[in-house]
Short mmCIF file of C-alpha atoms in Angstrom, two decimals:
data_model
loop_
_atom_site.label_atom_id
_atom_site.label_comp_id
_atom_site.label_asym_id
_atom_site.label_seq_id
_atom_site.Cartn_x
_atom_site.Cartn_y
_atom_site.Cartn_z
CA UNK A 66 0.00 0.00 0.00
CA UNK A 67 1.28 3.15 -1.05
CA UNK A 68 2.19 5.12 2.37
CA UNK A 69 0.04 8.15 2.19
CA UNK A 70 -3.21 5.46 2.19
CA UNK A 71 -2.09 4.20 5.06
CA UNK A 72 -1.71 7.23 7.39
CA UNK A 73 -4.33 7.78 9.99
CA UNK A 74 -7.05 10.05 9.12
CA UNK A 75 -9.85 11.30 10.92
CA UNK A 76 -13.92 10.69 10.32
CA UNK A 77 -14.98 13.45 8.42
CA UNK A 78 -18.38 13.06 7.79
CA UNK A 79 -21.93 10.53 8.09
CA UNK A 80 -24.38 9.93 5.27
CA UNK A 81 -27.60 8.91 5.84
CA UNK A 82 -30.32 7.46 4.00
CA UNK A 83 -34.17 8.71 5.04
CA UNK A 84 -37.42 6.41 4.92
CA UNK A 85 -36.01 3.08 7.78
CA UNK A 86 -33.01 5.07 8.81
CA UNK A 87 -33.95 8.70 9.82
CA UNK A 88 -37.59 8.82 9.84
CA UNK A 89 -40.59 6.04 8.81
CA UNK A 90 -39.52 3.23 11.18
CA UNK A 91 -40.20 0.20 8.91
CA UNK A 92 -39.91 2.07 5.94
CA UNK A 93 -43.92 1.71 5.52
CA UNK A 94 -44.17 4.96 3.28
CA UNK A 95 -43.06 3.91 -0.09
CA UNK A 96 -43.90 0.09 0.04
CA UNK A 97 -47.59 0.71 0.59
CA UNK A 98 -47.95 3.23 -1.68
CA UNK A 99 -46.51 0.71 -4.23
CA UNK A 100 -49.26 -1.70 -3.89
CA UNK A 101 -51.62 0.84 -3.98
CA UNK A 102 -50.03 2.11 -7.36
CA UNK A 103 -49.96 -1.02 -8.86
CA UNK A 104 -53.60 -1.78 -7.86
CA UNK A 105 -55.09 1.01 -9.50
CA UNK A 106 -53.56 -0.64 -12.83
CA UNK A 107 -55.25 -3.77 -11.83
CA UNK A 108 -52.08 -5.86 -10.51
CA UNK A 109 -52.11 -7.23 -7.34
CA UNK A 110 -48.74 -6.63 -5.76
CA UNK A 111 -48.11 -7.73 -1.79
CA UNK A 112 -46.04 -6.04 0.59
CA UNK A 113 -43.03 -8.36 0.69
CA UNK A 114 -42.63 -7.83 -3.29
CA UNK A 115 -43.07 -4.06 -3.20
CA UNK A 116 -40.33 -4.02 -0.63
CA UNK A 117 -38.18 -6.33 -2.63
CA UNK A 118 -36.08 -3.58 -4.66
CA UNK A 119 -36.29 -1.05 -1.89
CA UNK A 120 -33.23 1.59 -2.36
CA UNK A 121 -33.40 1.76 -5.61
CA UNK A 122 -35.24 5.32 -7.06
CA UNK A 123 -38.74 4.84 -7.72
CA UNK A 124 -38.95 4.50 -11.19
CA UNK A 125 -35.86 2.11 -11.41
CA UNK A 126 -37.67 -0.06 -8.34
CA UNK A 127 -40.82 0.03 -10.74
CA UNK A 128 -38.92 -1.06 -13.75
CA UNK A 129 -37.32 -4.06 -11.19
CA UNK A 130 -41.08 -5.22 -10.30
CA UNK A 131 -42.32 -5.43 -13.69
CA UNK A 132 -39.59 -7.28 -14.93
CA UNK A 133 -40.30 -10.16 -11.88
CA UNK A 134 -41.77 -13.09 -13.38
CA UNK A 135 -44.98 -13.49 -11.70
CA UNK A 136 -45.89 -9.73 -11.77
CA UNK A 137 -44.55 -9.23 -15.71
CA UNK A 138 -47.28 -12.66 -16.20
CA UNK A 139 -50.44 -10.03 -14.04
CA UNK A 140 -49.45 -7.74 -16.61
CA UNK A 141 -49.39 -9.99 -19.65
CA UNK A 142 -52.53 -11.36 -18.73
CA UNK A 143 -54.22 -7.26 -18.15
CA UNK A 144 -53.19 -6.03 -21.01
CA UNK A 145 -52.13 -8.70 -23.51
CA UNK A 146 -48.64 -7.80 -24.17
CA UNK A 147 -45.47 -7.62 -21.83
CA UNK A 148 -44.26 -4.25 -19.81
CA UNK A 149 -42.51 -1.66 -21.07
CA UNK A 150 -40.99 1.38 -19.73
CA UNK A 151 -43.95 4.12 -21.24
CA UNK A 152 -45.80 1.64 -18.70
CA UNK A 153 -42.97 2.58 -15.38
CA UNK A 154 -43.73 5.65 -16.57
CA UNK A 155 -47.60 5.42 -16.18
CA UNK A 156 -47.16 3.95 -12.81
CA UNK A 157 -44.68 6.19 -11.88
CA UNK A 158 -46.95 9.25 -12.84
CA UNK A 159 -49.97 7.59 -10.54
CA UNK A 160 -47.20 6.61 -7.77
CA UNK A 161 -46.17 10.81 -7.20
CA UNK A 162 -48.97 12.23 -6.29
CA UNK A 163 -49.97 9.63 -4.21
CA UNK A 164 -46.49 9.20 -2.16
CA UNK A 165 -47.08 13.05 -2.08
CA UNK A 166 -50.05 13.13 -0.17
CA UNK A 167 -49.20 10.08 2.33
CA UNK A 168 -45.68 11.03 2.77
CA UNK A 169 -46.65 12.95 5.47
CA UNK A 170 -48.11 10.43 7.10
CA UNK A 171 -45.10 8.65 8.10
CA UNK A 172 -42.50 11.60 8.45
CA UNK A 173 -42.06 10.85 12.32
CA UNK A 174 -38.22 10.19 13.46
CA UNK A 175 -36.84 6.84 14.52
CA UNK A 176 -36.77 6.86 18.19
CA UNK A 177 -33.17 8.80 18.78
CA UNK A 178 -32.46 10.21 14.98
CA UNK A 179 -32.39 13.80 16.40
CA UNK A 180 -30.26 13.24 19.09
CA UNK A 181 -27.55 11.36 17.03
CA UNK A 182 -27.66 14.12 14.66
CA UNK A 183 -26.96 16.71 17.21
CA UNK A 184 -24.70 14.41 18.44
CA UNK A 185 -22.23 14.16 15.27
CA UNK A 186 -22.77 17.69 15.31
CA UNK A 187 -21.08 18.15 18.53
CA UNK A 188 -18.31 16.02 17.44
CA UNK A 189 -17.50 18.02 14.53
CA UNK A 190 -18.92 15.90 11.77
CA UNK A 191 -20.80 16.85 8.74
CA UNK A 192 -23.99 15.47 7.89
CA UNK A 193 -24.90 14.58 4.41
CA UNK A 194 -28.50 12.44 3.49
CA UNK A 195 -29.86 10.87 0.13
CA UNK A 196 -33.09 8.75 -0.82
CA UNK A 197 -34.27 6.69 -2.90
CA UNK A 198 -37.46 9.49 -2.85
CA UNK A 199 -37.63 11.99 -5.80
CA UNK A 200 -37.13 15.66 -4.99
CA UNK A 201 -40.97 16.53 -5.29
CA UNK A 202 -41.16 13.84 -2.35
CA UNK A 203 -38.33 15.18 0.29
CA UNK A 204 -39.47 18.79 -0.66
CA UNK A 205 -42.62 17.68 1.67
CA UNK A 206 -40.85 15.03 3.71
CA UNK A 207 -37.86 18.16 4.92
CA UNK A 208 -39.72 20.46 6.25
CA UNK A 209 -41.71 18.33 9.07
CA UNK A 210 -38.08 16.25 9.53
CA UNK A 211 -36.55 19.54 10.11
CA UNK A 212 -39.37 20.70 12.64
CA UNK A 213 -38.12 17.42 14.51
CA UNK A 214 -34.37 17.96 14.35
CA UNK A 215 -33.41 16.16 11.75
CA UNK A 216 -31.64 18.61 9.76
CA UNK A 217 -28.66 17.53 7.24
CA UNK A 218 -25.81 19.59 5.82
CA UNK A 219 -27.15 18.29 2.26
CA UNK A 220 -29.87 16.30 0.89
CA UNK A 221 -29.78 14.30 -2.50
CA UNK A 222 -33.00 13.02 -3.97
CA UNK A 223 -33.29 9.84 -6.22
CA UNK A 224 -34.11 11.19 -9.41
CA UNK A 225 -31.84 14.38 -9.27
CA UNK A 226 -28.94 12.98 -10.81
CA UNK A 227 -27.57 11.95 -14.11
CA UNK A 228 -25.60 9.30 -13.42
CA UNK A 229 -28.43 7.43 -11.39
CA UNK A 230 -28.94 6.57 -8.12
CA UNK A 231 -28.65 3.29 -6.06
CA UNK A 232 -26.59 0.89 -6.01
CA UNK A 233 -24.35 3.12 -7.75
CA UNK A 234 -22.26 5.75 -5.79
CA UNK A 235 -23.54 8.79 -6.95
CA UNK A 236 -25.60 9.95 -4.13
CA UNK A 237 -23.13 9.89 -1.82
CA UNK A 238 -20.21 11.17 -3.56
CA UNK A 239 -22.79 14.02 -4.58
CA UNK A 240 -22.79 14.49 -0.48
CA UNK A 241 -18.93 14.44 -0.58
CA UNK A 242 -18.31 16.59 -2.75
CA UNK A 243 -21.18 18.81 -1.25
CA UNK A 244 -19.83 18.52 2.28
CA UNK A 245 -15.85 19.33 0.64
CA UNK A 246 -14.96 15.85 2.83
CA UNK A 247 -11.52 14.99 1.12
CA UNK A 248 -11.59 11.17 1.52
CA UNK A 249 -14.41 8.69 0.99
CA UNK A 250 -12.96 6.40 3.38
CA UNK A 251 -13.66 9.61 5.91
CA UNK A 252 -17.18 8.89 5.61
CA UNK A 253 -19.90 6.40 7.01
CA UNK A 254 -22.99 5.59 4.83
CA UNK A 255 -26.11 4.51 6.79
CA UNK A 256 -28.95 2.81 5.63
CA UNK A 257 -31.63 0.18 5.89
CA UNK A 258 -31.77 -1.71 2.59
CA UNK A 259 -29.17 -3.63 0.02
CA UNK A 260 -28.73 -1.23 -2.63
CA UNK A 261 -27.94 1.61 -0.18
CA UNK A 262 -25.67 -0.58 1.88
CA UNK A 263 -23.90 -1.08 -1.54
CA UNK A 264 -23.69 2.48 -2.56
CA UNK A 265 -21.78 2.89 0.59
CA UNK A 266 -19.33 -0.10 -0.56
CA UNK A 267 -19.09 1.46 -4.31
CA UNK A 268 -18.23 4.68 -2.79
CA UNK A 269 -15.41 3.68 -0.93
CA UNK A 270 -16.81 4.51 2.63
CA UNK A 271 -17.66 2.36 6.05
CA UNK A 272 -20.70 0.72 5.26
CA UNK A 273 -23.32 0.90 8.65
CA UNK A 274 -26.62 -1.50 8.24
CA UNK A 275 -30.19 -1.02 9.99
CA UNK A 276 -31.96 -4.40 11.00
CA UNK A 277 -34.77 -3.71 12.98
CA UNK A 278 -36.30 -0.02 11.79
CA UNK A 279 -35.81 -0.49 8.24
CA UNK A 280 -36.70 -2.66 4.98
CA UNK A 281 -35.80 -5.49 6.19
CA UNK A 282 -37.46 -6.32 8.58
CA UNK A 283 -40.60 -4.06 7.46
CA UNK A 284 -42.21 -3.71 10.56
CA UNK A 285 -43.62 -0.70 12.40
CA UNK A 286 -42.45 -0.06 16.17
CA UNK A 287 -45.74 -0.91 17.78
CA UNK A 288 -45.72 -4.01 15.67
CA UNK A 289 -42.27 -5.45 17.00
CA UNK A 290 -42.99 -4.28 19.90
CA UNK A 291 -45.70 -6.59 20.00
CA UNK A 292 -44.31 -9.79 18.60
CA UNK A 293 -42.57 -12.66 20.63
CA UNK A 294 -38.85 -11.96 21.33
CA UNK A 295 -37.97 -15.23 19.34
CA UNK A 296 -39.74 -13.91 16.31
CA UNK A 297 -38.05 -10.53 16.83
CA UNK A 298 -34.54 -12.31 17.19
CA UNK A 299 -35.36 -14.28 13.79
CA UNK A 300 -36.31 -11.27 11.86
CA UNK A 301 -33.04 -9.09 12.94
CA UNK A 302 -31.11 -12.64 12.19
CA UNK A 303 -32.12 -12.11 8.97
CA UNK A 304 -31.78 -8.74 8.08
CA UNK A 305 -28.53 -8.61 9.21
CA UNK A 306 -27.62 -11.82 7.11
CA UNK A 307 -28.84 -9.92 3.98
CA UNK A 308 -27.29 -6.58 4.94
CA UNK A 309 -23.66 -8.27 5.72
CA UNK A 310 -23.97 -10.42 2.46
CA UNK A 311 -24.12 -7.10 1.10
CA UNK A 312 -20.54 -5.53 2.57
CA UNK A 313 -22.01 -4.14 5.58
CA UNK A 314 -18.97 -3.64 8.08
CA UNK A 315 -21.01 -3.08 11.01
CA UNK A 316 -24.81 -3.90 11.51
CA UNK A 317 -27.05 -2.10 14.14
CA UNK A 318 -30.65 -2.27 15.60
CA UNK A 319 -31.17 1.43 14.30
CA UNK A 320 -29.56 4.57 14.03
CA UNK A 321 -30.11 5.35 17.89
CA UNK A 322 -27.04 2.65 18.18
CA UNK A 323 -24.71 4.78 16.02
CA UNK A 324 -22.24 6.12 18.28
CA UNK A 325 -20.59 3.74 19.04
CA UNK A 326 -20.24 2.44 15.74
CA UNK A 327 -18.74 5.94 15.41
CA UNK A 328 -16.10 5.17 17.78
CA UNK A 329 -14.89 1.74 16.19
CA UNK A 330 -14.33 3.51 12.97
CA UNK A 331 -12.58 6.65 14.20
CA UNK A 332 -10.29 3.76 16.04
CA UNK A 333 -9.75 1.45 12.83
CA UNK A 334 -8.70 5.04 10.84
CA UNK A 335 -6.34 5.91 13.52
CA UNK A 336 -4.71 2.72 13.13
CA UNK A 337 -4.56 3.79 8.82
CA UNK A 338 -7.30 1.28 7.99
CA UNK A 339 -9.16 1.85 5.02
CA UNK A 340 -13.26 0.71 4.53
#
């Protein structure tokens, strides 16, 4: 390794992803609004497949649904001829105004969000977010987050740039670039679902998972809250399984557990090690 990689830096900076990881615990926003999207085209779509592309930006996490098998074959048999994208855009054009008007609805911070952020604050970090929401979507989502606390140095929506969005690294080198931090591997990424765990990965930083308020798991507080501690156990068994497989370096219960995630990685970069 060439010696000025190795050198010990210091952590420069968090990114955060929004619906599971700073607000929306469960990420119930999106994923219901899918179904009901998809419904009012006459395809039945359950929860567990709207969440499966989760991450991605909407229309790309559209496109991903109507090319699965069994919902491609609803559509076939609807409309007599396969999916294509004028139809993502169709859905896409009933999805916006309805995530519009029920965004709202589940805006309210994960249990400790504001206090982590005011946290890093007070630790000299910068704060950088992106989503797999459009713009149109976080210009109504920011304003009631912000009335809670949760108030970034930068926000990138998931339609807002040219290169794409998730899983590619786009969004959060955007936020580097945005925040001047002058080393990815300065950086943490947080977030609840695969493709946002590997945007992290592609963009060179430390790579932080959500099991229990986020996609994964897909539940909302009052519901695990509720459910037998085995079942709870078994659902954050798996999450984190699917959130490791995808090059998560640490996995948490939710962002509340951050800090001291924040200390392992400013040790590991005083010792000159690299994400």
């Amino acid at each position: 390794m060439h010696p000025s990689l190795a050198r010990p830096r210091n952590l420069q900076g968090v990114i955060f992803d929004w619906a599971g990881t700073l607000v929306d615990f469960g990420s119930l926003a999106p994923t219901q609004i899918f179904v009901d999207a998809f419904k009012s085209f006459g395809i039945n779509l359950t929860l567990q497949q709207a969440r499966g592309p989760m991450g991605l930006s909407k229309w790309q996490h559209i496109r991903v649904l109507l090319d699965d098998t069994a919902i491609a074959a609803q559509w076939q048999q609807q409309n007599g001829r396969a999916p294509t994208d004028a139809d993502v855009d169709a859905i896409y054009a009933r999805f916006m105004p309805m995530q519009i008007a029920k965004v709202g609805q589940y805006s309210q911070p994960i249990a400790g969000a504001a206090q982590v952020l005011a946290w890093l604050r007070g630790q000299g970090l910068k704060i950088g977010s992106c989503s797999g929401y459009p713009r149109q979507v976080l210009d109504v989502l920011l304003p009631m987050a912000a009335e809670e606390g949760l108030r970034p140095d930068h926000v990138v929506a998931g339609d807002e740039l040219e290169a794409g969005g998730r899983p590619g690294p786009y969004m959060a080198l955007a936020n580097v670039l945005a925040l001047q931090i002058d080393d990815v591997a300065c950086c943490i990424k947080v977030d609840d679902t695969v493709p946002g765990i590997e945007e992290g990965i592609r963009a060179g930083m430390w790579s932080v998972g959500l099991s229990l308020s986020g996609n994964e798991v897909g539940l909302t507080r009052a519901e695990l809250d509720a459910s037998p501690t085995e079942e709870i156990e078994r659902l954050k068994t798996h999450a984190e399984t699917r959130l490791l497989a995808a090059g998560a370096h640490y996995v948490i219960d939710s962002v509340a557990d951050l800090p001291q995630i924040v200390a392992h990685v400013r040790a590991r970069l005083a010792r000159g090690e690299r994400p």
